[in-house]
CSV table of C-alpha atoms in Angstrom, one decimal:
chain,number,residue,atom,x,y,z
A,22,MET,CA,0.0,0.0,0.0
A,23,ASN,CA,1.4,3.4,-1.0
A,24,GLY,CA,1.1,6.1,1.6
A,25,HIS,CA,2.6,8.9,3.6
A,26,ASN,CA,3.0,9.4,7.3
A,27,LEU,CA,2.1,12.9,8.3
A,28,THR,CA,2.2,14.3,11.8
A,29,SER,CA,1.5,17.8,12.9
A,30,ASP,CA,5.1,18.2,14.0
A,31,THR,CA,6.5,17.6,10.5
A,32,SER,CA,9.3,20.0,9.7
A,33,ASP,CA,9.6,20.0,5.9
A,34,ALA,CA,11.6,23.1,5.0
A,35,ASP,CA,9.9,23.5,1.7
A,36,THR,CA,6.5,23.7,3.2
A,37,THR,CA,7.7,26.5,5.5
A,38,ALA,CA,8.9,28.4,2.5
A,39,LYS,CA,5.6,27.8,0.8
A,40,PHE,CA,3.7,29.0,3.8
A,41,GLY,CA,5.6,32.3,3.8
A,42,GLU,CA,3.2,33.4,1.0
A,43,ARG,CA,0.2,32.9,3.3
A,44,VAL,CA,-2.0,35.9,4.1
A,45,GLU,CA,-3.0,36.2,7.7
A,46,SER,CA,-6.7,36.2,6.8
A,47,ASP,CA,-6.5,33.1,4.6
A,48,ARG,CA,-9.1,30.4,5.6
A,49,PHE,CA,-8.9,26.8,4.8
A,50,VAL,CA,-11.4,24.0,4.6
A,51,ARG,CA,-11.3,20.2,3.8
A,52,ASN,CA,-11.4,19.2,0.2
A,53,PRO,CA,-14.7,17.3,0.1
A,54,VAL,CA,-13.3,14.6,-2.2
A,55,THR,CA,-11.0,13.4,0.5
A,56,LEU,CA,-12.2,10.3,2.2
A,57,TRP,CA,-11.1,9.7,5.7
A,58,ARG,CA,-11.5,7.6,8.9
A,59,GLU,CA,-10.4,8.0,12.4
A,60,VAL,CA,-8.1,5.2,13.7
A,61,SER,CA,-6.3,4.4,17.0
A,62,ARG,CA,-3.2,6.5,16.2
A,63,GLY,CA,-5.0,9.4,14.5
A,64,ALA,CA,-6.6,9.1,11.1
A,65,VAL,CA,-6.2,7.7,7.5
A,66,LEU,CA,-6.9,10.0,4.6
A,67,SER,CA,-7.6,8.8,1.0
A,68,LEU,CA,-6.6,11.4,-1.5
A,69,ALA,CA,-8.5,11.9,-4.8
A,70,GLU,CA,-5.8,9.9,-6.7
A,71,GLY,CA,-6.3,7.0,-4.3
A,72,GLU,CA,-3.0,7.6,-2.3
A,73,VAL,CA,-3.2,7.1,1.4
A,74,VAL,CA,-2.0,9.4,4.2
A,75,ARG,CA,-1.8,8.7,7.8
A,76,ILE,CA,-2.0,11.5,10.3
A,77,SER,CA,-1.3,11.6,14.1
A,78,HIS,CA,-3.7,12.6,16.8
A,79,SER,CA,-2.5,16.2,16.6
A,80,GLY,CA,-2.9,16.2,12.8
A,81,LEU,CA,-6.4,14.8,13.4
A,82,ALA,CA,-7.2,17.6,15.7
A,83,VAL,CA,-6.3,20.1,13.0
A,84,TRP,CA,-8.2,18.0,10.4
A,85,LYS,CA,-11.4,17.9,12.5
A,86,CYS,CA,-11.4,21.7,12.8
A,87,LEU,CA,-11.1,22.0,9.1
A,88,GLU,CA,-14.6,20.7,8.6
A,89,THR,CA,-15.6,24.3,8.5
A,90,ALA,CA,-13.4,27.1,7.1
A,91,CYS,CA,-10.7,28.2,9.6
A,92,SER,CA,-7.8,30.6,9.7
A,93,VAL,CA,-4.5,29.3,11.0
A,94,ALA,CA,-5.0,31.5,14.1
A,95,GLU,CA,-8.4,29.9,14.8
A,96,LEU,CA,-6.9,26.4,14.3
A,97,THR,CA,-4.0,27.2,16.6
A,98,SER,CA,-6.3,28.5,19.3
A,99,SER,CA,-8.7,25.5,19.0
A,100,VAL,CA,-6.0,22.8,19.0
A,101,ALA,CA,-4.1,24.6,21.9
A,102,ALA,CA,-7.3,24.4,23.9
A,103,GLN,CA,-7.8,20.7,23.1
A,104,PHE,CA,-4.3,19.8,24.1
A,105,SER,CA,-3.9,22.3,26.9
A,106,VAL,CA,-0.7,23.8,25.5
A,107,ASP,CA,0.4,27.4,24.8
A,108,SER,CA,-0.8,28.5,21.4
A,109,ILE,CA,2.5,30.4,20.8
A,110,ASN,CA,4.5,27.2,20.8
A,111,LEU,CA,1.9,25.5,18.6
A,112,ALA,CA,1.5,28.1,15.8
A,113,ASP,CA,4.5,26.9,13.7
A,114,ASP,CA,3.4,23.3,13.8
A,115,ILE,CA,-0.1,24.2,12.8
A,116,GLU,CA,1.2,26.3,9.9
A,117,ARG,CA,3.3,23.4,8.7
A,118,THR,CA,0.5,20.9,9.0
A,119,VAL,CA,-1.9,23.2,7.0
A,120,ALA,CA,0.8,23.7,4.4
A,121,LYS,CA,1.3,20.0,4.1
A,122,PHE,CA,-2.4,19.4,3.8
A,123,ARG,CA,-2.6,22.0,1.0
A,124,GLU,CA,0.4,20.4,-0.7
A,125,LEU,CA,-1.4,17.0,-0.6
A,126,GLY,CA,-4.6,18.6,-1.9
A,127,VAL,CA,-6.7,17.6,1.0
A,128,VAL,CA,-7.6,21.2,2.0
A,129,ASN,CA,-8.6,24.1,-0.1
A,130,SER,CA,-8.0,27.8,0.5
A,131,VAL,CA,-11.3,29.8,0.7
A,132,GLY,CA,-9.7,33.2,0.6
B,38,MET,CA,-30.2,-32.5,11.7
B,39,ARG,CA,-27.7,-30.0,13.1
B,40,LEU,CA,-24.8,-29.6,10.8
B,41,PRO,CA,-21.3,-29.9,12.2
B,42,ALA,CA,-19.6,-26.6,12.7
B,43,LYS,CA,-17.2,-25.7,9.9
B,44,ARG,CA,-13.6,-24.9,10.7
B,45,TYR,CA,-13.2,-21.1,10.9
B,46,ASP,CA,-9.6,-21.1,11.9
B,47,GLY,CA,-8.3,-22.0,8.4
B,48,LYS,CA,-5.4,-24.4,8.5
B,49,LEU,CA,-4.7,-23.9,12.2
B,50,SER,CA,-5.6,-26.4,14.7
B,51,LEU,CA,-6.1,-24.5,17.9
B,52,ASP,CA,-6.3,-25.8,21.5
B,53,GLY,CA,-9.3,-25.0,23.6
B,54,SER,CA,-8.0,-21.9,25.4
B,55,MET,CA,-6.7,-20.3,22.2
B,56,LEU,CA,-9.9,-21.1,20.4
B,57,ASN,CA,-11.8,-19.4,23.3
B,58,THR,CA,-9.6,-16.4,23.2
B,59,ILE,CA,-10.1,-16.0,19.4
B,60,LYS,CA,-13.9,-16.5,19.7
B,61,ARG,CA,-14.1,-13.9,22.5
B,62,LEU,CA,-11.9,-11.5,20.5
B,63,ALA,CA,-14.1,-12.0,17.4
B,64,ALA,CA,-17.1,-11.3,19.5
B,65,TYR,CA,-15.8,-8.1,21.0
B,66,GLY,CA,-18.4,-5.3,20.7
B,67,LEU,CA,-21.3,-7.7,20.1
B,68,VAL,CA,-24.0,-7.4,22.7
B,69,SER,CA,-23.7,-11.0,23.8
B,70,ALA,CA,-19.9,-11.0,24.0
B,71,ALA,CA,-18.1,-11.8,27.2
B,72,ASP,CA,-14.9,-9.7,27.5
B,73,ASP,CA,-13.0,-11.8,30.1
B,74,PHE,CA,-9.7,-12.1,28.4
B,75,GLN,CA,-6.4,-13.2,29.9
B,76,SER,CA,-4.9,-10.7,32.4
B,77,ASP,CA,-1.5,-10.4,30.7
B,78,PRO,CA,-0.3,-10.1,27.1
B,79,LEU,CA,-0.1,-13.4,25.2
B,80,ASP,CA,3.3,-14.9,24.7
B,81,ASP,CA,4.9,-14.6,21.3
B,82,THR,CA,3.8,-18.0,20.0
B,83,LYS,CA,0.2,-17.5,21.1
B,84,TRP,CA,0.2,-13.9,19.9
B,85,ARG,CA,1.4,-14.9,16.4
B,86,THR,CA,-1.5,-17.4,16.2
B,87,VAL,CA,-4.1,-14.9,17.3
B,88,ALA,CA,-2.7,-12.2,15.0
B,89,SER,CA,-2.8,-14.6,12.0
B,90,VAL,CA,-6.4,-15.6,12.6
B,91,VAL,CA,-7.4,-11.9,13.1
B,92,ARG,CA,-5.8,-10.9,9.8
B,93,ARG,CA,-7.2,-13.8,7.8
B,94,ASN,CA,-10.6,-13.2,9.2
B,95,ARG,CA,-10.6,-9.5,8.7
B,96,LEU,CA,-11.0,-8.8,12.3
B,97,CYS,CA,-8.3,-6.0,12.5
B,98,LEU,CA,-10.8,-3.3,13.5
B,99,VAL,CA,-12.5,-5.5,16.1
B,100,ALA,CA,-9.0,-6.3,17.6
B,101,ALA,CA,-8.0,-2.6,17.7
B,102,ALA,CA,-11.2,-1.7,19.5
B,103,ALA,CA,-10.6,-4.5,22.0
B,104,VAL,CA,-7.1,-3.4,22.6
B,105,ASN,CA,-8.1,0.3,23.0
B,106,SER,CA,-10.8,-0.6,25.5
B,107,GLY,CA,-8.2,-2.2,27.7
B,108,VAL,CA,-10.0,-5.6,27.9
B,109,PHE,CA,-7.5,-7.3,25.6
B,110,PRO,CA,-4.0,-6.8,27.2
B,111,VAL,CA,-1.1,-6.5,24.7
B,112,SER,CA,2.5,-5.5,24.8
B,113,ASN,CA,3.7,-2.3,23.1
B,114,ASP,CA,5.0,-4.3,20.2
B,115,GLN,CA,1.7,-6.2,19.9
B,116,ALA,CA,-0.2,-3.0,20.0
B,117,GLY,CA,1.9,-1.5,17.3
B,118,GLN,CA,1.1,-4.6,15.1
B,119,VAL,CA,-2.6,-4.2,15.8
B,120,TYR,CA,-2.6,-0.6,14.8
B,121,ASP,CA,-0.5,-1.2,11.7
B,122,HIS,CA,-3.2,-3.7,10.6
B,123,GLU,CA,-6.0,-1.4,11.6
B,124,GLU,CA,-4.6,1.4,9.4
B,125,ALA,CA,-4.1,-1.0,6.5
B,126,ALA,CA,-7.7,-2.2,6.9
B,127,VAL,CA,-9.0,1.3,6.9
B,128,ALA,CA,-6.9,2.3,3.9
B,129,ALA,CA,-8.4,-0.7,2.0
B,130,ILE,CA,-11.9,0.4,3.0
B,131,LEU,CA,-11.3,3.9,1.8
B,132,GLY,CA,-9.9,2.6,-1.4
B,133,THR,CA,-13.0,0.5,-1.9
B,134,GLU,CA,-15.3,3.4,-1.1
B,135,ARG,CA,-13.5,5.5,-3.7
B,136,ALA,CA,-13.8,2.7,-6.2
B,137,ALA,CA,-17.5,2.5,-5.4
B,138,LEU,CA,-17.9,6.2,-6.3
B,139,HIS,CA,-16.3,5.6,-9.7
B,140,VAL,CA,-18.3,2.5,-10.4
B,141,ALA,CA,-21.6,4.3,-9.4
B,142,GLU,CA,-20.8,7.2,-11.7
B,143,LEU,CA,-20.1,4.7,-14.5
B,144,LEU,CA,-23.3,2.9,-14.0
B,145,THR,CA,-25.4,6.0,-14.5
B,146,SER,CA,-24.1,6.0,-18.1
B,147,VAL,CA,-25.5,2.6,-19.0
B,148,GLY,CA,-28.5,2.6,-21.3
B,149,SER,CA,-30.8,5.6,-21.3
B,150,THR,CA,-31.6,5.6,-17.6
B,151,GLY,CA,-28.5,4.1,-16.1
B,152,ALA,CA,-28.1,0.6,-14.6
B,153,GLU,CA,-29.7,-0.1,-11.3
B,154,PHE,CA,-27.2,-1.6,-8.8
B,155,LEU,CA,-27.0,-2.8,-5.2
B,156,ILE,CA,-24.0,-2.8,-3.0
B,157,LEU,CA,-23.4,-6.2,-1.4
B,158,LYS,CA,-21.5,-7.6,1.5
B,159,GLY,CA,-18.8,-5.5,3.3
B,160,ALA,CA,-19.9,-1.9,2.8
B,161,ALA,CA,-23.5,-2.8,3.2
B,162,HIS,CA,-23.2,-5.3,6.0
B,163,SER,CA,-21.2,-3.0,8.1
B,164,GLN,CA,-23.8,-0.2,8.0
B,165,VAL,CA,-27.0,-2.3,8.0
B,166,LEU,CA,-26.2,-5.3,10.1
B,167,TRP,CA,-23.4,-4.2,12.6
B,168,ALA,CA,-24.3,-2.2,15.7
B,169,ASP,CA,-20.9,-0.4,15.3
B,170,PRO,CA,-20.2,-0.1,11.5
B,171,ASN,CA,-16.6,1.0,12.3
B,172,LEU,CA,-15.7,-2.5,13.5
B,173,ARG,CA,-16.4,-4.3,10.2
B,174,ALA,CA,-13.5,-4.4,7.7
B,175,TRP,CA,-13.8,-5.2,4.0
B,176,ALA,CA,-11.3,-5.1,1.1
B,177,ASP,CA,-13.2,-5.4,-2.1
B,178,LEU,CA,-16.4,-4.0,-3.8
B,179,ASP,CA,-19.3,-6.3,-4.5
B,180,VAL,CA,-22.0,-4.9,-6.8
B,181,LEU,CA,-25.2,-6.6,-7.9
B,182,VAL,CA,-26.4,-5.5,-11.4
B,183,SER,CA,-29.5,-6.6,-13.1
B,184,GLY,CA,-28.9,-9.4,-15.7
B,185,GLU,CA,-29.9,-7.2,-18.7
B,186,HIS,CA,-27.1,-4.7,-18.0
B,187,ILE,CA,-24.3,-7.0,-16.7
B,188,ALA,CA,-22.5,-7.4,-20.1
B,189,ALA,CA,-22.6,-3.6,-20.8
B,190,VAL,CA,-21.3,-2.9,-17.2
B,191,ALA,CA,-18.4,-5.4,-17.7
B,192,GLU,CA,-17.4,-3.8,-20.9
B,193,LEU,CA,-17.5,-0.3,-19.3
B,194,LEU,CA,-15.4,-1.3,-16.3
B,195,VAL,CA,-12.7,-2.4,-18.8
B,196,GLY,CA,-13.1,0.4,-21.3
B,197,GLU,CA,-13.8,3.4,-19.1
B,198,LEU,CA,-12.1,2.5,-15.8
B,199,GLY,CA,-9.2,0.5,-17.2
B,200,ALA,CA,-10.2,-2.6,-15.1
B,201,THR,CA,-8.6,-5.9,-15.7
B,202,TRP,CA,-11.2,-8.7,-16.3
B,203,HIS,CA,-10.1,-11.8,-14.5
B,204,ASP,CA,-12.0,-14.2,-16.7
B,205,ARG,CA,-10.0,-15.4,-19.8
B,206,GLN,CA,-11.2,-14.0,-23.1
B,207,ASP,CA,-12.7,-17.3,-24.1
B,208,GLU,CA,-14.6,-17.6,-20.8
B,209,ARG,CA,-16.2,-14.2,-20.8
B,210,GLU,CA,-19.3,-14.9,-22.9
B,211,SER,CA,-20.1,-17.8,-20.6
B,212,ALA,CA,-19.3,-15.8,-17.5
B,213,VAL,CA,-21.6,-12.9,-18.5
B,214,LYS,CA,-24.5,-15.4,-19.0
B,215,PHE,CA,-24.0,-17.8,-16.2
B,216,ALA,CA,-21.3,-16.9,-13.6
B,217,LYS,CA,-22.5,-16.0,-10.1
B,218,SER,CA,-20.1,-13.0,-10.4
B,219,MET,CA,-17.2,-11.7,-12.4
B,220,THR,CA,-14.1,-10.2,-10.8
B,221,PHE,CA,-12.2,-7.2,-12.1
B,222,SER,CA,-9.2,-5.3,-10.8
B,223,LEU,CA,-9.2,-1.6,-11.0
B,224,PRO,CA,-5.9,0.2,-11.7
B,225,SER,CA,-5.9,1.3,-8.0
B,226,GLY,CA,-5.7,-2.4,-7.1
B,227,VAL,CA,-9.3,-2.6,-5.7
B,228,ALA,CA,-11.1,-5.8,-6.8
B,229,VAL,CA,-14.7,-5.4,-8.0
B,230,ASP,CA,-17.0,-8.4,-8.0
B,231,LEU,CA,-19.9,-7.8,-10.4
B,232,HIS,CA,-22.7,-10.1,-9.3
B,233,ARG,CA,-25.5,-11.6,-11.3
B,234,THR,CA,-26.8,-13.3,-8.2
B,235,LEU,CA,-25.9,-13.8,-4.5
B,236,VAL,CA,-24.1,-17.1,-4.4
B,237,LYS,CA,-22.8,-19.8,-6.8
B,238,GLY,CA,-24.6,-23.0,-7.4
B,239,PRO,CA,-28.3,-24.0,-7.0
B,240,PHE,CA,-29.0,-21.6,-4.1
B,241,GLY,CA,-28.0,-18.7,-6.2
B,242,GLU,CA,-30.4,-19.7,-9.0
B,243,LEU,CA,-33.2,-20.1,-6.4
B,244,VAL,CA,-33.0,-16.5,-5.2
B,245,ARG,CA,-35.9,-14.6,-6.7
B,246,GLN,CA,-34.4,-11.6,-8.4
B,247,GLU,CA,-37.6,-9.5,-7.9
B,248,ASP,CA,-37.2,-9.9,-4.1
B,249,LEU,CA,-33.7,-8.4,-4.3
B,250,TRP,CA,-34.9,-5.2,-6.0
B,251,THR,CA,-38.2,-4.5,-4.4
B,252,SER,CA,-37.2,-3.7,-0.8
B,253,ASN,CA,-33.8,-2.1,-0.1
B,254,SER,CA,-31.8,-0.4,2.5
B,255,THR,CA,-29.9,2.9,2.0
B,256,ILE,CA,-26.3,3.1,2.9
B,257,SER,CA,-23.6,5.8,2.5
B,258,VAL,CA,-20.5,4.9,0.6
B,259,GLY,CA,-17.8,7.5,0.2
B,260,GLY,CA,-20.4,10.1,1.4
B,261,GLN,CA,-22.9,9.1,-1.4
B,262,PRO,CA,-26.2,7.4,-0.8
B,263,MET,CA,-26.4,4.0,-2.4
B,264,ARG,CA,-28.7,1.0,-2.2
B,265,GLY,CA,-28.2,-2.4,-0.5
B,266,LEU,CA,-30.3,-5.4,0.0
B,267,SER,CA,-33.0,-5.3,2.7
B,268,VAL,CA,-31.7,-6.3,6.1
B,269,GLU,CA,-33.5,-9.6,5.9
B,270,ALA,CA,-32.0,-10.5,2.5
B,271,MET,CA,-28.6,-9.4,3.8
B,272,ILE,CA,-28.9,-12.0,6.7
B,273,ILE,CA,-29.8,-14.7,4.2
B,274,HIS,CA,-26.9,-13.6,1.9
B,275,ALA,CA,-24.5,-13.7,4.9
B,276,CYS,CA,-25.7,-17.3,5.6
B,277,MET,CA,-25.2,-18.3,2.0
B,278,HIS,CA,-21.8,-16.6,2.0
B,279,ALA,CA,-20.7,-18.5,5.1
B,280,LEU,CA,-21.7,-21.8,3.3
B,281,SER,CA,-20.0,-21.1,0.0
B,282,SER,CA,-16.4,-20.4,1.2
B,283,GLU,CA,-14.2,-20.9,4.2
B,284,LEU,CA,-12.4,-17.5,3.7
B,285,ASN,CA,-12.9,-14.8,6.3
B,286,GLN,CA,-15.3,-17.1,8.1
B,287,LEU,CA,-15.4,-15.3,11.5
B,288,THR,CA,-16.5,-12.0,10.0
B,289,ARG,CA,-19.1,-13.8,7.9
B,290,LEU,CA,-20.5,-15.5,11.0
B,291,ARG,CA,-20.4,-12.2,12.9
B,292,ASP,CA,-22.4,-10.6,10.0
B,293,ILE,CA,-25.1,-13.1,10.9
B,294,ALA,CA,-24.8,-12.7,14.6
B,295,GLU,CA,-25.1,-8.9,14.2
B,296,GLY,CA,-28.2,-9.2,12.0
B,297,ILE,CA,-30.1,-11.3,14.5
B,298,ARG,CA,-29.1,-9.7,17.8
B,299,ARG,CA,-32.0,-8.7,20.0
B,300,ASP,CA,-31.8,-5.0,19.2
B,301,ALA,CA,-31.3,-5.4,15.5
B,302,ALA,CA,-33.9,-3.8,13.2
B,303,THR,CA,-34.7,-7.2,11.6
B,304,ASP,CA,-38.1,-8.4,10.6
B,305,VAL,CA,-37.7,-12.0,11.8
B,306,ASP,CA,-40.8,-13.3,10.0
B,307,ARG,CA,-39.6,-11.8,6.8
B,308,VAL,CA,-36.3,-13.7,7.1
B,309,MET,CA,-38.2,-16.9,7.4
B,310,VAL,CA,-40.6,-16.1,4.6
B,311,LEU,CA,-37.7,-15.1,2.3
B,312,ALA,CA,-35.8,-18.3,3.2
B,313,ARG,CA,-38.8,-20.4,2.3
B,314,HIS,CA,-39.4,-18.4,-0.8
B,315,TRP,CA,-35.8,-19.0,-1.9
B,316,ASP,CA,-35.9,-22.7,-0.9
B,317,CYS,CA,-32.9,-22.2,1.4
B,318,GLU,CA,-34.1,-22.6,5.0
B,319,ALA,CA,-31.4,-25.2,5.7
B,320,VAL,CA,-28.7,-22.8,4.6
B,321,VAL,CA,-30.0,-20.0,6.8
B,322,ALA,CA,-30.5,-22.3,9.7
B,323,SER,CA,-27.0,-23.6,9.3
B,324,GLY,CA,-25.5,-20.1,9.2
B,325,ILE,CA,-27.5,-19.1,12.3
B,326,ASN,CA,-26.6,-22.3,14.2
B,327,ARG,CA,-22.9,-21.7,13.5
B,328,ALA,CA,-23.0,-18.0,14.5
B,329,ALA,CA,-24.9,-19.0,17.7
B,330,GLU,CA,-22.2,-21.5,18.6
B,331,VAL,CA,-19.2,-19.2,17.9
B,332,PHE,CA,-20.7,-16.1,19.4
B,333,ASN,CA,-22.7,-17.8,22.2
B,334,LEU,CA,-25.9,-16.2,21.1
B,335,GLU,CA,-28.9,-16.3,23.4
B,336,PRO,CA,-31.0,-19.5,22.6
B,337,SER,CA,-34.1,-17.5,23.2
B,338,LEU,CA,-33.5,-15.3,20.2
B,339,GLU,CA,-36.4,-16.0,17.8
B,340,LEU,CA,-34.2,-16.8,14.8
B,341,VAL,CA,-31.8,-19.0,16.9
B,342,GLU,CA,-34.8,-21.0,18.1
B,343,TRP,CA,-36.1,-21.3,14.6
B,344,ALA,CA,-32.7,-22.4,13.3
B,345,ALA,CA,-32.4,-25.0,16.0
B,346,SER,CA,-35.7,-26.5,14.9
B,347,ASN,CA,-34.1,-27.7,11.6
B,348,PRO,CA,-36.5,-26.0,9.2
B,349,GLY,CA,-34.9,-27.1,6.0
B,350,SER,CA,-35.7,-30.0,3.7
B,351,THR,CA,-33.7,-33.1,2.8
B,352,ARG,CA,-33.2,-31.7,-0.7
B,353,GLN,CA,-31.7,-28.5,0.7
B,354,GLU,CA,-29.4,-30.5,2.9
B,355,ARG,CA,-28.2,-32.5,-0.1
B,356,ARG,CA,-27.6,-29.4,-2.1
B,357,MET,CA,-25.6,-27.9,0.8
B,358,SER,CA,-23.4,-31.0,0.9
B,359,TYR,CA,-22.2,-30.1,-2.6
B,360,TYR,CA,-20.9,-26.8,-1.3
B,361,ARG,CA,-19.2,-28.2,1.8
B,362,ASP,CA,-17.3,-31.1,0.2
B,363,GLN,CA,-14.7,-30.3,-2.3
B,364,ARG,CA,-14.5,-33.7,-4.0
B,365,ARG,CA,-14.7,-33.5,-7.8
B,366,THR,CA,-18.0,-35.4,-7.9
B,367,ASP,CA,-19.5,-32.8,-5.5
B,368,ARG,CA,-18.4,-30.0,-7.7
B,369,ILE,CA,-20.0,-31.7,-10.7
B,370,MET,CA,-23.1,-32.3,-8.6
B,371,LEU,CA,-23.1,-28.6,-7.8
B,372,VAL,CA,-23.3,-27.8,-11.5
B,373,LEU,CA,-26.0,-30.3,-12.1
B,374,SER,CA,-27.9,-29.2,-9.1
B,375,ARG,CA,-27.7,-25.6,-10.2
B,376,ALA,CA,-29.0,-26.6,-13.7
B,377,ARG,CA,-31.9,-28.4,-12.1
B,378,ALA,CA,-32.7,-25.2,-10.1
B,379,MET,CA,-32.7,-23.0,-13.3
B,380,THR,CA,-35.9,-21.8,-14.9
B,381,PRO,CA,-37.1,-21.7,-17.6
B,382,LEU,CA,-36.2,-25.0,-19.1
B,383,SER,CA,-34.5,-23.3,-22.1
B,384,LEU,CA,-32.0,-21.6,-19.7
B,385,ARG,CA,-31.2,-24.9,-18.2
B,386,VAL,CA,-30.6,-26.4,-21.6
B,387,THR,CA,-28.4,-23.5,-22.7
B,388,TYR,CA,-26.4,-23.7,-19.4
B,389,LEU,CA,-25.7,-27.4,-19.7
B,390,HIS,CA,-24.9,-27.0,-23.4
B,391,ASN,CA,-22.5,-24.2,-22.5
B,392,VAL,CA,-20.9,-26.3,-19.7
B,393,ALA,CA,-20.5,-29.3,-21.9
B,394,PHE,CA,-19.3,-27.7,-25.2
B,395,HIS,CA,-17.6,-24.4,-24.3
B,396,LYS,CA,-14.6,-23.8,-22.2
B,397,GLY,CA,-15.5,-22.2,-19.0
B,398,ARG,CA,-14.9,-22.3,-15.3
B,399,ASP,CA,-17.4,-25.0,-14.6
B,400,PRO,CA,-15.8,-28.3,-13.3
B,401,LEU,CA,-18.2,-30.4,-15.4
B,402,TRP,CA,-16.6,-29.0,-18.5
B,403,ASN,CA,-13.1,-29.7,-17.2
B,404,ARG,CA,-14.1,-33.2,-16.2
B,405,LEU,CA,-15.6,-33.9,-19.7
B,406,SER,CA,-12.6,-32.3,-21.4
B,407,ARG,CA,-10.3,-34.7,-19.5
B,408,LEU,CA,-12.4,-37.7,-20.4
B,409,ARG,CA,-12.5,-36.7,-24.1
B,410,SER,CA,-8.7,-36.3,-24.1
B,411,ALA,CA,-8.2,-39.7,-22.4
B,412,ASN,CA,-10.5,-41.3,-25.0
B,413,LYS,CA,-8.6,-39.8,-27.8
B,414,ARG,CA,-5.3,-41.0,-26.4
B,415,ARG,CA,-6.8,-44.5,-26.2
């Protein structure tokens, strides 16, 4: 089975660069063609092309928030509350996760 | 006559305690299940046995749930294996759901109004029969299409979706007319079984097609509403399925157990009526008896009581024996018995002519072919 492992603390340098273009007010939402299911270690996503991606619990927390359009700030605040952590320390991870989701085509920007 | 329980552990011969462990694990989440497992993780030898049975019986999601609840103790390494298999099972389900969306879209282009279809087995059983649909794994797509459209759908699967048709070129005409189902592999690797009827052999022929299409359940596959059999027809199909192959036996029996549990939305009388209508009470009783034995179902459940009363006929029992035994004569009897069940007579004649004079998958042809070759050599 082909697939990726994606966790919210991924640190791909290229996605950080990509994310530099983000506008603060950008909002993101799940691409509805992505099929997914929760599993014990997070979730499994099936991309439009049939490829499979695994995400961790923290990635899943971001993914669940993306059911409705969210900005990175809103995502950060929501996930920080769920995991009882400081949102300042979390913001970079959330940015990278959203960037990775966009790269995979599982979320869309709604402007 | 109560039929002997079939082996559901494949080639393994399990001792009593291991068998009980596997039965209880297979029953996890079922209302009647007892969750009293061992207090410590299994040793490596026992664990390998359990893990193998779980994988072969597609119980990965049930096992993950049992581990997560804490009732089935495992080591960290064992937990990692359970979760790896859980993720692989879910990836397979999602791949199948995506394939279903493509196939459903394709079927709308058949003829002027599109081809009607029903989703069978895994995707449908999980949602309609199981109390918790997330525990039922499946790995291929089973679609029932009406006979008038099956040839067109087969061609479209190959032409439009790039599917590989598993039947050889010279078998296809025969398969379209007579096979219980035809198997295709999509480029994604997902297998699609295109069904003419529910099960091979005589019991497949005795299923009244109009009963399949007049009362249906609605399921969601990949977020899209699709149709499945009625819950009662699904239970009968699960019983037929448990008879026709040893593969994945524990999940097949659990399908039955889930469908007849006390809080299931099953019309018990309708199950009995359909079983009589399709001349397969013995098959249904056998499936229920075996599910009751494996999952320790309450004897007071109405369908368990009915199954224990041996409602089938001698003729049904004889037909069942052709499925259970794998001797060549039984396989030939399965073909002849199927022919006998066919109506109208012209179809029976065409089928037997096809079996006797055209290459195909039927064992009678292979037997006759070998006899002819032997005669020529003599």
